[in-house]
Amino acid sequence: MSGPDGALVLGIETSCHETGIGVVRGHTLLAHAVAPGVAERARSGEAGPEDVARAHLEAMTPTVNRALSRAGVGLPDLDAIAVTAGPGLAGSLMVGVAAAKAYALALGRPLYGVNHLAAHVAAGRLEHGALPQPCAALLMSDEHSSLLLVPDVATEVRPLDAAMDEAVGEVFAKVAGTPGLGFPEGAGIDRVARDGLPDAIVFPPGTGDGEAYDFSLAGLRTAVVRRAEARERAGGPVPAADVAAAFQDAVVDVLTRKAIAVCREHGVRDLLIGGGAAAGARLREPARQRCDVAGIRLRLPEPGLCDDNGAMVATLGAELMIAGLQPSALDLPADAYLPVTSITV
Ligand code: ZN
């Protein structure tokens, strides 16, 4: 086996809708592959949790093989297996954890069960080198939204007292589903927003703010719907693209403002933004500009590494190995509610 710095690690991610497999050598990404899965059907309510788990099962072997072949390595070359042990959908997590155990057992390699949220943070290591210690992390996606302080991604991740009443993706989906706003069926808000004019709807300052670091995305959602309705009554419908653009900009505004306030309060100079919603084009440039103005260095992984993926899991597994932490037991559980403070299980 190679030393930990050059360990070849396979990462398996199945906590939600995408089957993601990644291969890293130490801190270097060799390849990753994502099966499309049933994400669209699951979001539109056509596929339930069992369908999603079955899709992971069917996609597992072909996606592992695809990632290995892209990386130019074979199963026997692997030094360790890492897998998302939680949080996430229970049935989906179980498929990934069972597969990871099978690979670890068959190959006689150590297994690292890791936290999905900490893995999103670890993804920031791949393109831009070692994570500053500490850094702050803002994670946002359909399923989870959190603000974290990360002294060391391998050993200590602390949730900050930030709460969102709804996850970012959930709020986007609800706005897109509002009858009368004219959103094209099934289109993601990011795509619709591309041609929109964000100034079409103006929000009063503080919309979306909760107490202290808390966000009130439900409040923002209500505000956007009410304003669109009022405009419609006054002079005809507001184009869906404008509603989408205004809403996205308002979300980016409230999230980045809070994240920067957190950095200032904790004397942290570096902010990492990750999670599926961070892959959206409208978020990336404004977040960059706002961090520049505030003198905060921003780490924004490329879109494919912001979405759920196996590379981030493999990277966190490699970080744990390099830090000399013990692997997980082979009977490690999948934990749908794994707290972010448990980086490994
Ligand atoms: Zn995620």
mmCIF file of N, CA and C and ligand atoms in Angstrom, residues 116 120 141 144 308, ligand 1:
data_model
loop_
_atom_site.group_PDB
_atom_site.id
_atom_site.type_symbol
_atom_site.label_atom_id
_atom_site.label_comp_id
_atom_site.label_asym_id
_atom_site.label_seq_id
_atom_site.Cartn_x
_atom_site.Cartn_y
_atom_site.Cartn_z
ATOM 1 N N HIS A 116 -21.666 13.497 5.132
ATOM 2 C CA HIS A 116 -21.935 14.132 3.838
ATOM 3 C C HIS A 116 -21.599 15.634 3.847
ATOM 4 N N HIS A 120 -18.740 17.827 1.704
ATOM 5 C CA HIS A 120 -18.908 19.020 0.859
ATOM 6 C C HIS A 120 -17.791 20.034 1.152
ATOM 7 N N SER A 141 -28.304 23.392 -0.444
ATOM 8 C CA SER A 141 -28.781 22.487 -1.482
ATOM 9 C C SER A 141 -30.257 22.222 -1.231
ATOM 10 N N HIS A 144 -30.184 20.297 2.391
ATOM 11 C CA HIS A 144 -29.544 20.801 3.599
ATOM 12 C C HIS A 144 -28.999 22.195 3.363
ATOM 13 N N ASP A 308 -23.809 16.990 -5.259
ATOM 14 C CA ASP A 308 -23.414 15.768 -4.562
ATOM 15 C C ASP A 308 -22.553 14.913 -5.492
HETATM 16 ZN ZN ZN B 1 -25.203 17.526 -0.485
#
